[in-house]
CSV table of C-alpha atoms and ligand atoms in Angstrom, one decimal:
chain,number,residue,atom,x,y,z
A,1,UNK,CA,-33.6,-44.1,5.3
A,2,UNK,CA,-30.3,-44.5,8.2
A,3,UNK,CA,-30.3,-40.6,10.0
A,4,UNK,CA,-26.9,-38.9,9.5
A,5,UNK,CA,-25.2,-38.2,12.5
A,6,UNK,CA,-24.7,-35.0,14.1
A,7,UNK,CA,-21.1,-35.1,12.4
A,8,UNK,CA,-21.8,-35.9,9.1
A,9,UNK,CA,-24.1,-33.4,9.1
A,10,UNK,CA,-21.7,-30.7,10.1
A,11,UNK,CA,-19.7,-31.6,7.9
A,12,UNK,CA,-21.8,-31.2,5.2
A,13,UNK,CA,-23.5,-28.3,6.0
A,14,UNK,CA,-21.7,-26.2,8.5
A,15,UNK,CA,-18.5,-24.2,7.2
A,16,UNK,CA,-16.1,-23.4,10.6
A,17,UNK,CA,-13.2,-21.5,10.4
A,18,UNK,CA,-10.0,-23.2,9.8
A,19,UNK,CA,-6.2,-22.4,10.2
A,20,UNK,CA,-4.9,-22.1,6.9
A,21,UNK,CA,-1.7,-24.7,7.5
A,22,UNK,CA,-4.2,-27.6,8.3
A,23,UNK,CA,-5.6,-26.5,4.3
A,24,UNK,CA,-2.2,-25.9,2.3
A,25,UNK,CA,0.7,-28.5,1.3
A,26,UNK,CA,4.0,-28.3,2.8
A,27,UNK,CA,5.2,-27.6,-0.9
A,28,UNK,CA,2.5,-24.6,-1.1
A,29,UNK,CA,4.2,-23.6,2.3
A,30,UNK,CA,7.8,-23.4,0.2
A,31,UNK,CA,6.1,-21.6,-2.2
A,32,UNK,CA,4.7,-18.5,0.0
A,33,UNK,CA,8.1,-18.3,2.0
A,34,UNK,CA,10.0,-17.8,-1.3
A,35,UNK,CA,7.5,-15.6,-2.7
A,36,UNK,CA,8.0,-13.4,0.3
A,37,UNK,CA,11.6,-12.9,-0.3
A,38,UNK,CA,11.0,-10.9,-3.8
A,39,UNK,CA,8.5,-9.4,-1.4
A,40,UNK,CA,10.9,-8.2,1.1
A,41,UNK,CA,12.9,-7.4,-1.6
A,42,UNK,CA,10.5,-5.0,-2.9
A,43,UNK,CA,9.8,-3.1,1.0
A,44,UNK,CA,13.1,-2.3,1.2
A,45,UNK,CA,13.8,-0.9,-2.7
A,46,UNK,CA,9.9,1.1,-2.7
A,47,UNK,CA,9.1,2.9,0.5
A,48,UNK,CA,6.7,5.3,-1.3
A,49,UNK,CA,5.0,5.7,-4.2
A,50,UNK,CA,7.4,7.2,-6.9
A,51,UNK,CA,9.8,4.7,-5.5
A,52,UNK,CA,7.0,1.7,-6.1
A,53,UNK,CA,6.2,3.1,-9.8
A,54,UNK,CA,10.2,3.4,-10.3
A,55,UNK,CA,10.5,-0.2,-9.5
A,56,UNK,CA,7.7,-1.5,-11.5
A,57,UNK,CA,8.5,0.6,-14.2
A,58,UNK,CA,11.5,-1.3,-14.5
A,59,UNK,CA,10.1,-4.7,-13.4
A,60,UNK,CA,7.5,-4.6,-16.2
A,61,UNK,CA,9.9,-3.6,-18.8
A,62,UNK,CA,11.7,-6.7,-17.7
A,63,UNK,CA,8.9,-8.9,-18.5
A,64,UNK,CA,8.3,-6.9,-21.8
A,65,UNK,CA,5.5,-4.3,-21.0
A,66,UNK,CA,5.8,-1.5,-23.0
A,67,UNK,CA,4.5,2.6,-22.3
A,68,UNK,CA,1.4,2.8,-23.6
A,69,UNK,CA,0.5,4.6,-27.1
A,70,UNK,CA,-3.3,5.6,-27.5
A,71,UNK,CA,-2.7,5.2,-31.3
A,72,UNK,CA,-1.2,2.3,-31.6
A,73,UNK,CA,-3.4,-1.2,-32.3
A,74,UNK,CA,-2.4,-4.2,-30.0
A,75,UNK,CA,-2.8,-7.9,-30.2
A,76,UNK,CA,-4.1,-10.5,-27.7
A,77,UNK,CA,-0.6,-10.9,-25.3
A,78,UNK,CA,1.0,-7.3,-25.6
A,79,UNK,CA,1.7,-5.9,-22.4
A,80,UNK,CA,1.6,-2.0,-21.7
A,81,UNK,CA,2.1,-0.2,-18.8
A,82,UNK,CA,0.6,4.2,-18.2
A,83,UNK,CA,2.4,5.8,-16.4
A,84,UNK,CA,0.8,8.6,-14.4
A,85,UNK,CA,3.1,11.1,-13.6
A,86,UNK,CA,5.7,9.3,-11.8
A,87,UNK,CA,3.5,8.4,-8.7
A,88,UNK,CA,0.2,6.1,-10.0
A,89,UNK,CA,0.4,3.4,-12.9
A,90,UNK,CA,-1.9,1.1,-15.2
A,91,UNK,CA,-0.7,-2.2,-16.2
A,92,UNK,CA,-2.1,-4.0,-18.9
A,93,UNK,CA,-1.8,-7.5,-20.8
A,94,UNK,CA,-4.3,-7.4,-23.7
A,95,UNK,CA,-6.5,-10.5,-23.9
A,96,UNK,CA,-7.7,-12.9,-26.7
A,97,UNK,CA,-11.1,-11.0,-26.8
A,98,UNK,CA,-9.1,-7.8,-26.1
A,99,UNK,CA,-11.6,-6.1,-24.1
A,100,UNK,CA,-15.0,-5.8,-25.7
A,101,UNK,CA,-16.4,-7.9,-22.8
A,102,UNK,CA,-14.9,-5.9,-20.1
A,103,UNK,CA,-11.4,-5.6,-18.2
A,104,UNK,CA,-10.3,-7.3,-15.2
A,105,UNK,CA,-8.5,-5.0,-13.3
A,106,UNK,CA,-6.7,-5.7,-9.5
A,107,UNK,CA,-6.4,-2.0,-8.1
A,108,UNK,CA,-3.8,-1.5,-5.1
A,109,UNK,CA,-2.3,1.8,-3.9
A,110,UNK,CA,1.7,2.5,-2.9
A,111,UNK,CA,1.6,5.0,-0.9
A,112,UNK,CA,1.7,4.8,2.8
A,113,UNK,CA,0.8,6.7,6.4
A,114,UNK,CA,4.0,8.9,6.6
A,115,UNK,CA,5.5,12.1,7.7
A,116,UNK,CA,5.7,15.2,5.0
A,117,UNK,CA,7.4,18.0,5.1
A,118,UNK,CA,6.2,21.6,5.7
A,119,UNK,CA,7.0,24.2,2.5
A,120,UNK,CA,8.9,26.5,5.4
A,121,UNK,CA,10.5,23.0,6.9
A,122,UNK,CA,13.7,24.5,8.0
A,123,UNK,CA,14.4,26.2,11.4
A,124,UNK,CA,16.4,25.8,15.1
A,125,UNK,CA,16.2,26.0,18.7
A,126,UNK,CA,18.1,25.8,21.1
A,127,UNK,CA,21.3,24.6,19.0
A,128,UNK,CA,19.9,22.3,16.9
A,129,UNK,CA,18.3,22.1,13.8
A,130,UNK,CA,14.7,20.7,12.8
A,131,UNK,CA,12.5,20.0,10.1
A,132,UNK,CA,8.6,21.1,11.3
A,133,UNK,CA,5.9,18.5,9.1
A,134,UNK,CA,2.5,17.7,8.5
A,135,UNK,CA,1.8,14.5,8.8
A,136,UNK,CA,0.3,12.3,5.8
A,137,UNK,CA,-2.9,9.3,6.7
A,138,UNK,CA,-4.6,8.3,9.7
A,139,UNK,CA,-0.9,7.5,12.2
A,140,UNK,CA,-1.1,6.8,15.7
A,141,UNK,CA,1.7,10.3,16.3
A,142,UNK,CA,3.3,8.8,19.5
A,143,UNK,CA,4.1,5.8,17.7
A,144,UNK,CA,6.5,7.8,14.8
A,145,UNK,CA,8.4,9.1,18.1
A,146,UNK,CA,11.8,7.8,18.9
A,147,UNK,CA,12.5,5.8,16.3
A,148,UNK,CA,14.7,6.3,13.0
A,149,UNK,CA,13.8,7.8,10.3
A,150,UNK,CA,15.0,7.6,6.5
A,151,UNK,CA,14.1,10.6,3.8
A,152,UNK,CA,12.7,9.9,0.8
A,153,UNK,CA,11.5,12.6,-2.0
A,154,UNK,CA,11.9,14.8,-4.5
A,155,UNK,CA,13.1,18.4,-4.5
A,156,UNK,CA,12.5,20.2,-8.1
A,157,UNK,CA,14.4,23.5,-8.7
A,158,UNK,CA,12.8,26.3,-9.9
A,159,UNK,CA,14.1,25.9,-14.0
A,160,UNK,CA,12.4,22.1,-13.2
A,161,UNK,CA,15.7,19.6,-12.7
A,162,UNK,CA,14.4,17.7,-10.0
A,163,UNK,CA,16.7,16.4,-7.6
A,164,UNK,CA,16.1,12.4,-6.2
A,165,UNK,CA,16.9,12.6,-2.4
A,166,UNK,CA,17.1,9.5,-0.5
A,167,UNK,CA,19.1,9.0,3.0
A,168,UNK,CA,18.8,6.6,5.6
A,169,UNK,CA,18.4,3.3,4.1
A,170,UNK,CA,22.0,2.3,3.0
A,171,UNK,CA,24.8,0.8,5.5
A,172,UNK,CA,26.5,4.5,7.0
A,173,UNK,CA,24.2,6.7,5.9
A,174,UNK,CA,22.9,8.7,8.8
A,175,UNK,CA,19.0,8.7,10.2
A,176,UNK,CA,16.6,11.1,11.7
A,177,UNK,CA,14.3,10.9,14.2
A,178,UNK,CA,12.0,12.9,16.4
A,179,UNK,CA,12.5,13.3,20.0
A,180,UNK,CA,10.5,12.5,23.1
A,181,UNK,CA,10.5,13.1,26.3
A,182,UNK,CA,12.1,10.9,29.1
A,183,UNK,CA,9.9,9.0,31.9
A,184,UNK,CA,11.4,10.8,34.3
A,185,UNK,CA,10.2,13.7,33.4
A,186,UNK,CA,6.9,12.5,31.5
A,187,UNK,CA,4.4,13.4,34.4
A,188,UNK,CA,2.5,15.6,32.7
A,189,UNK,CA,2.2,14.0,29.3
A,190,UNK,CA,1.6,10.8,31.1
A,191,UNK,CA,-1.2,12.6,32.3
A,192,UNK,CA,-2.8,13.0,28.8
A,193,UNK,CA,-4.9,11.1,26.6
A,194,UNK,CA,-3.0,9.2,23.7
A,195,UNK,CA,-4.8,10.7,21.5
A,196,UNK,CA,-4.1,14.5,22.9
A,197,UNK,CA,-0.6,13.8,24.0
A,198,UNK,CA,1.0,14.5,20.9
A,199,UNK,CA,0.4,17.0,18.1
A,200,UNK,CA,1.3,17.8,14.6
A,201,UNK,CA,3.1,20.5,15.9
A,202,UNK,CA,5.0,18.2,18.2
A,203,UNK,CA,6.6,15.9,15.0
A,204,UNK,CA,9.5,17.7,14.3
A,205,UNK,CA,12.5,16.0,12.9
A,206,UNK,CA,15.9,16.3,14.6
A,207,UNK,CA,18.3,16.6,11.8
A,208,UNK,CA,21.7,18.2,13.0
A,209,UNK,CA,23.2,20.1,15.9
A,210,UNK,CA,26.5,22.3,14.8
A,211,UNK,CA,26.5,25.5,13.9
A,212,UNK,CA,29.0,27.3,11.0
A,213,UNK,CA,31.8,27.9,12.5
A,214,UNK,CA,31.7,32.0,13.1
A,215,UNK,CA,31.4,34.0,15.9
A,216,UNK,CA,28.7,36.4,13.8
A,217,UNK,CA,26.1,36.0,12.6
A,218,UNK,CA,22.5,34.4,13.0
A,219,UNK,CA,21.0,30.6,12.0
A,220,UNK,CA,23.9,29.5,12.0
A,221,UNK,CA,22.6,25.9,13.3
A,222,UNK,CA,20.1,26.3,10.4
A,223,UNK,CA,22.8,27.8,7.9
A,224,UNK,CA,25.0,24.9,8.7
A,225,UNK,CA,22.2,22.5,7.3
A,226,UNK,CA,21.2,24.6,4.4
A,227,UNK,CA,25.0,24.3,4.0
A,228,UNK,CA,25.2,20.3,3.8
A,229,UNK,CA,22.2,20.2,1.8
A,230,UNK,CA,23.8,22.7,-0.7
A,231,UNK,CA,26.9,20.7,-1.3
A,232,UNK,CA,25.2,17.5,-1.5
A,233,UNK,CA,22.4,18.7,-3.9
A,234,UNK,CA,23.0,22.0,-5.5
A,235,UNK,CA,19.7,23.6,-4.0
A,236,UNK,CA,19.1,26.5,-1.6
A,237,UNK,CA,16.4,27.0,1.7
A,238,UNK,CA,13.8,28.2,-1.3
A,239,UNK,CA,13.9,24.7,-3.1
A,240,UNK,CA,12.0,22.9,-0.2
A,241,UNK,CA,8.9,25.1,-1.7
A,242,UNK,CA,8.3,22.8,-4.8
A,243,UNK,CA,9.7,19.8,-2.9
A,244,UNK,CA,7.6,16.8,-1.9
A,245,UNK,CA,10.0,15.4,1.4
A,246,UNK,CA,8.7,12.2,3.1
A,247,UNK,CA,10.0,11.1,5.9
A,248,UNK,CA,9.4,7.0,7.0
A,249,UNK,CA,10.6,4.7,9.3
A,250,UNK,CA,13.7,3.0,8.8
A,251,UNK,CA,13.5,0.1,9.2
A,252,UNK,CA,13.8,-2.9,6.5
A,253,UNK,CA,11.8,-5.5,6.0
A,254,UNK,CA,12.4,-8.6,8.5
A,255,UNK,CA,11.2,-11.8,9.0
A,256,UNK,CA,9.3,-12.1,12.7
A,257,UNK,CA,8.8,-15.1,15.0
A,258,UNK,CA,11.2,-18.0,15.6
A,259,UNK,CA,9.0,-19.8,12.5
A,260,UNK,CA,9.9,-17.2,10.6
A,261,UNK,CA,6.2,-17.2,9.8
A,262,UNK,CA,5.2,-13.6,9.7
A,263,UNK,CA,6.9,-10.4,8.0
A,264,UNK,CA,7.2,-7.1,9.6
A,265,UNK,CA,8.2,-3.4,7.6
A,266,UNK,CA,6.8,-0.4,7.2
A,267,UNK,CA,4.4,0.2,4.6
A,268,UNK,CA,2.8,-3.2,3.7
A,269,UNK,CA,-0.9,-1.0,4.1
A,270,UNK,CA,-0.6,-1.6,1.0
A,271,UNK,CA,2.6,-2.2,-0.9
A,272,UNK,CA,1.4,-5.9,0.7
A,273,UNK,CA,-1.5,-5.8,-2.6
A,274,UNK,CA,1.0,-3.8,-4.5
A,275,UNK,CA,3.7,-6.4,-5.1
A,276,UNK,CA,1.1,-10.0,-5.5
A,277,UNK,CA,-0.7,-7.3,-8.0
A,278,UNK,CA,2.5,-6.7,-9.7
A,279,UNK,CA,3.7,-10.0,-10.0
A,280,UNK,CA,0.1,-11.5,-10.6
A,281,UNK,CA,0.1,-9.4,-14.1
A,282,UNK,CA,4.2,-10.4,-14.4
A,283,UNK,CA,2.8,-13.8,-15.1
A,284,UNK,CA,-0.3,-13.6,-16.2
A,285,UNK,CA,0.0,-14.7,-20.3
A,286,UNK,CA,-2.9,-14.9,-22.6
A,287,UNK,CA,-5.5,-13.8,-20.5
A,288,UNK,CA,-9.0,-13.8,-21.7
A,289,UNK,CA,-10.0,-10.8,-21.2
A,290,UNK,CA,-7.7,-8.0,-20.4
A,291,UNK,CA,-6.3,-7.4,-17.4
A,292,UNK,CA,-4.8,-4.6,-15.5
A,293,UNK,CA,-2.9,-3.7,-12.4
A,294,UNK,CA,-3.6,-0.1,-11.2
A,295,UNK,CA,-1.4,1.1,-8.5
A,296,UNK,CA,-2.5,4.2,-7.1
A,297,UNK,CA,-1.4,7.2,-4.8
A,298,UNK,CA,-3.1,9.5,-2.5
A,299,UNK,CA,-5.8,6.4,-1.2
A,300,UNK,CA,-4.6,7.2,2.6
A,301,UNK,CA,-6.0,10.5,2.5
A,302,UNK,CA,-9.0,10.1,0.5
A,303,UNK,CA,-8.1,9.2,-3.1
A,304,UNK,CA,-8.0,13.1,-3.9
A,305,UNK,CA,-5.6,14.7,-6.6
A,306,UNK,CA,-5.2,13.2,-10.3
A,307,UNK,CA,-2.7,10.3,-9.0
A,308,UNK,CA,-5.6,8.5,-6.9
A,309,UNK,CA,-8.4,6.8,-8.2
A,310,UNK,CA,-10.8,9.4,-7.0
A,311,UNK,CA,-9.7,11.0,-10.6
A,312,UNK,CA,-10.1,9.7,-13.9
A,313,UNK,CA,-6.9,8.4,-14.9
A,314,UNK,CA,-7.9,5.1,-14.9
A,315,UNK,CA,-10.9,5.3,-16.7
A,316,UNK,CA,-9.3,7.3,-19.7
A,317,UNK,CA,-6.7,4.4,-20.1
A,318,UNK,CA,-9.4,1.9,-20.3
A,319,UNK,CA,-10.9,4.4,-22.6
A,320,UNK,CA,-8.3,4.6,-25.0
A,321,UNK,CA,-8.0,0.6,-24.9
A,322,UNK,CA,-11.3,0.8,-25.9
A,323,UNK,CA,-11.4,2.9,-28.5
A,324,UNK,CA,-8.3,1.4,-29.7
A,325,UNK,CA,-10.4,-2.0,-30.2
A,326,UNK,CA,-13.4,0.5,-31.6
A,327,UNK,CA,-15.6,-0.4,-28.9
A,328,UNK,CA,-17.7,2.1,-26.4
A,329,UNK,CA,-15.8,3.0,-23.9
A,330,UNK,CA,-18.5,3.3,-21.5
A,331,UNK,CA,-19.6,-0.4,-22.5
A,332,UNK,CA,-16.6,-1.2,-21.8
A,333,UNK,CA,-15.8,0.4,-18.4
A,334,UNK,CA,-19.4,-1.4,-17.3
A,335,UNK,CA,-18.9,-4.6,-18.5
A,336,UNK,CA,-15.5,-4.0,-16.4
A,337,UNK,CA,-14.9,-6.1,-12.6
A,338,UNK,CA,-12.7,-5.1,-10.1
A,339,UNK,CA,-10.6,-6.5,-6.8
A,340,UNK,CA,-9.9,-3.5,-4.9
A,341,UNK,CA,-6.8,-5.0,-3.6
A,342,UNK,CA,-6.5,-3.2,-0.1
A,343,UNK,CA,-5.7,-4.3,3.5
A,344,UNK,CA,-7.8,-5.8,6.1
A,345,UNK,CA,-6.9,-5.4,10.2
A,346,UNK,CA,-5.9,-8.7,11.0
A,347,UNK,CA,-7.8,-10.4,14.5
A,348,UNK,CA,-5.6,-9.3,17.5
A,349,UNK,CA,-6.6,-10.7,20.8
A,350,UNK,CA,-4.7,-8.0,22.3
A,351,UNK,CA,-8.0,-5.8,21.0
A,352,UNK,CA,-10.3,-8.6,21.3
A,353,UNK,CA,-13.2,-6.1,21.8
A,354,UNK,CA,-12.7,-4.4,18.8
A,355,UNK,CA,-13.7,-7.2,16.7
A,356,UNK,CA,-16.0,-9.3,16.4
A,357,UNK,CA,-13.9,-12.8,16.1
A,358,UNK,CA,-16.6,-14.1,14.2
A,359,UNK,CA,-16.8,-11.8,11.1
A,360,UNK,CA,-13.2,-11.3,11.1
A,361,UNK,CA,-9.8,-12.1,9.4
A,362,UNK,CA,-7.2,-14.0,10.7
A,363,UNK,CA,-3.3,-14.0,10.3
A,364,UNK,CA,-3.1,-16.9,7.9
A,365,UNK,CA,-6.5,-17.2,7.3
A,366,UNK,CA,-6.2,-16.4,3.9
A,367,UNK,CA,-6.5,-13.7,1.5
A,368,UNK,CA,-9.3,-11.5,3.0
A,369,UNK,CA,-12.7,-10.3,1.6
A,370,UNK,CA,-14.7,-7.8,2.4
A,371,UNK,CA,-18.1,-7.4,1.0
A,372,UNK,CA,-17.8,-4.1,2.3
A,373,UNK,CA,-16.1,-1.3,4.6
A,374,UNK,CA,-17.9,2.0,5.6
A,375,UNK,CA,-18.4,3.1,8.8
A,376,UNK,CA,-21.9,4.4,10.9
A,377,UNK,CA,-24.4,1.5,8.8
A,378,UNK,CA,-22.6,1.0,6.3
A,379,UNK,CA,-21.9,4.6,5.3
A,380,UNK,CA,-19.3,5.3,2.9
A,381,UNK,CA,-18.5,2.0,0.9
A,382,UNK,CA,-18.9,0.2,-1.9
A,383,UNK,CA,-20.9,-2.9,-1.0
A,384,UNK,CA,-20.3,-6.2,-3.3
A,385,UNK,CA,-23.6,-7.0,-4.9
A,386,UNK,CA,-24.2,-11.3,-4.3
A,387,UNK,CA,-23.8,-11.9,-7.2
A,388,UNK,CA,-20.4,-10.5,-7.4
A,389,UNK,CA,-19.3,-12.3,-4.6
A,390,UNK,CA,-20.5,-16.2,-5.6
A,391,UNK,CA,-17.8,-15.5,-8.7
A,392,UNK,CA,-15.2,-14.0,-7.0
A,393,UNK,CA,-15.5,-17.3,-4.1
A,394,UNK,CA,-16.4,-19.6,-7.0
A,395,UNK,CA,-12.5,-17.9,-9.1
A,396,UNK,CA,-11.0,-18.8,-5.5
A,397,UNK,CA,-12.2,-21.8,-4.4
A,398,UNK,CA,-11.5,-23.1,-8.2
A,399,UNK,CA,-7.8,-22.4,-8.2
A,400,UNK,CA,-7.9,-23.7,-4.3
A,401,UNK,CA,-6.9,-20.1,-3.3
A,402,UNK,CA,-6.8,-19.7,0.5
A,403,UNK,CA,-8.6,-17.5,1.4
A,404,UNK,CA,-11.8,-15.5,4.3
A,405,UNK,CA,-14.4,-13.2,4.8
A,406,UNK,CA,-14.3,-10.8,8.0
A,407,UNK,CA,-15.5,-6.9,8.2
A,408,UNK,CA,-13.1,-4.6,9.4
A,409,UNK,CA,-13.7,-4.7,13.6
A,410,UNK,CA,-17.0,-4.8,15.4
A,411,UNK,CA,-20.1,-2.7,14.2
A,412,UNK,CA,-20.0,1.1,15.4
A,413,UNK,CA,-16.0,0.7,16.3
A,414,UNK,CA,-14.5,2.9,13.5
A,415,UNK,CA,-14.2,2.0,10.1
A,416,UNK,CA,-12.5,2.8,7.0
A,417,UNK,CA,-12.4,2.8,3.6
A,418,UNK,CA,-10.7,1.9,-0.1
A,419,UNK,CA,-10.2,3.0,-3.4
A,420,UNK,CA,-13.8,0.4,-3.7
A,421,UNK,CA,-16.1,2.6,-4.0
A,422,UNK,CA,-14.5,5.1,-6.5
A,423,UNK,CA,-13.9,2.4,-8.6
A,424,UNK,CA,-17.6,1.3,-8.3
A,425,UNK,CA,-18.6,4.6,-9.3
A,426,UNK,CA,-17.6,4.3,-12.5
A,427,UNK,CA,-20.6,1.2,-13.0
A,428,UNK,CA,-17.7,-1.4,-12.3
A,429,UNK,CA,-18.6,-4.5,-10.0
A,430,UNK,CA,-16.1,-4.2,-7.3
A,431,UNK,CA,-15.2,-6.1,-4.1
A,432,UNK,CA,-12.3,-5.3,-1.5
A,433,UNK,CA,-9.8,-8.2,-1.2
A,434,UNK,CA,-6.5,-8.0,0.5
A,435,UNK,CA,-4.1,-9.3,3.5
A,436,UNK,CA,-4.5,-9.1,7.0
A,437,UNK,CA,-2.8,-6.8,8.5
A,438,UNK,CA,-1.4,-6.5,12.9
A,439,UNK,CA,-0.4,-3.1,13.9
A,440,UNK,CA,-1.9,-1.5,10.5
A,441,UNK,CA,-0.7,2.2,10.1
A,442,UNK,CA,2.1,2.0,12.9
A,443,UNK,CA,5.4,2.2,11.5
A,444,UNK,CA,6.1,-1.7,11.6
A,445,UNK,CA,3.2,-3.5,10.7
A,446,UNK,CA,3.0,-7.3,10.2
A,447,UNK,CA,1.6,-10.2,7.9
A,448,UNK,CA,1.6,-13.4,7.3
A,449,UNK,CA,3.7,-15.0,4.5
A,450,UNK,CA,1.5,-17.6,3.6
A,451,UNK,CA,-1.6,-14.6,3.0
A,452,UNK,CA,0.7,-12.8,0.6
A,453,UNK,CA,1.3,-15.8,-1.2
A,454,UNK,CA,-2.3,-16.2,-1.5
A,455,UNK,CA,-3.1,-12.6,-2.2
A,456,UNK,CA,-0.6,-13.4,-5.2
A,457,UNK,CA,-2.3,-16.8,-6.1
A,458,UNK,CA,-5.8,-15.2,-5.9
A,459,UNK,CA,-4.7,-12.1,-7.9
A,460,UNK,CA,-3.4,-14.7,-10.5
A,461,UNK,CA,-6.3,-16.9,-10.5
A,462,UNK,CA,-8.2,-13.8,-11.2
A,463,UNK,CA,-6.9,-12.3,-14.7
A,464,UNK,CA,-6.1,-16.0,-15.3
A,465,UNK,CA,-10.2,-17.7,-15.4
A,466,UNK,CA,-11.1,-18.5,-18.7
B,501,MN,MN1,-5.3,0.7,2.1
B,502,MN,MN1,-4.2,2.6,5.3
């Protein structure tokens, strides 16, 4: 018997990492580039959870989805959606075998780190008008100063009338900003650490500098802003108490790099998984098991609240699907599986010390799979079973999905969580799968077009598997 050479043995036995571009065809790169044109349009159209739900409903109806009626009996191929308070949504395509053997769920989140307003936000100082804020999610505060911001949200008047606001996105719109001290006078600030140089109370938004033109009266700068808001929206200051107003970066999504291989935008985390999960269910015809795309709110603040996945809204929806087919909900839920579709950190050579190179996800490496997330010895995480990891591996490999596996960073460097643990609490097999991101949670994040496309391909393969 002839001994195999080291090269032959290595080919047979080892699993070297290879950049995705060496593994895919030109045709596939073309498909990836096309897919990202749609993704960029989504990024610009939907910057908040409410706008993402509006987008999802409008798009879903074009694909034949109808509002879910728990009393109705559905047949294979029927498409339904459940809109939870305009901030989270479940979409389902009824499978050939219904839900008796469980459902397949792709769950992503549509809230992003941002700057929210306090309930009494408006004030003036040194003859300028400002809004007080309370940031939402994990941000590095210094990154949110001296950039253009846009205002999004709703104001609900006392009689229940909902006024939608969006200022700073259309050409010609005014925008807003949080100011920073000039370097010439920054000596004191420069002595501070990054974490302490900016406090939450410093993040006040500049919104005007002209007073009501009247020598008499107080707070003329604040008053002038209220006058403008009243003319535009018919609101008074007290209406801001019952409002959800958010300031987000006013940037548009754009190609990054001479080769246009990357997309830069606000809020890839986690719209970069939400969009592929939506497209995957839109293009899913006649699945074997009933499939669900769930777009959840509140992930960035721990999935709390009735639109987050630590609430029961998804469980109730599946229970309704089960009961409509005469199935016991807890049996259906226990047999269900889930892809927790959320971003992971892409290896960044400038901060290599924070990663463990062999167990990191890379730009253009494809869809990133994380068996677990968490911190301090796998604390606070779902840890997908080896059996379920094997199943997902096979699903992706069989469908030619480019994928990689990695951890969020070095052991004990930090950590993070996703909705996976809350889905797992329902006795569902779940694994974290998502797109690697550079500059995660910054006002401007970066992803690879190839990886975004592979998210779509991966979620679709999971839905389509017979
Ligand atoms: Mn996320
Ligand atoms: Mn996040």
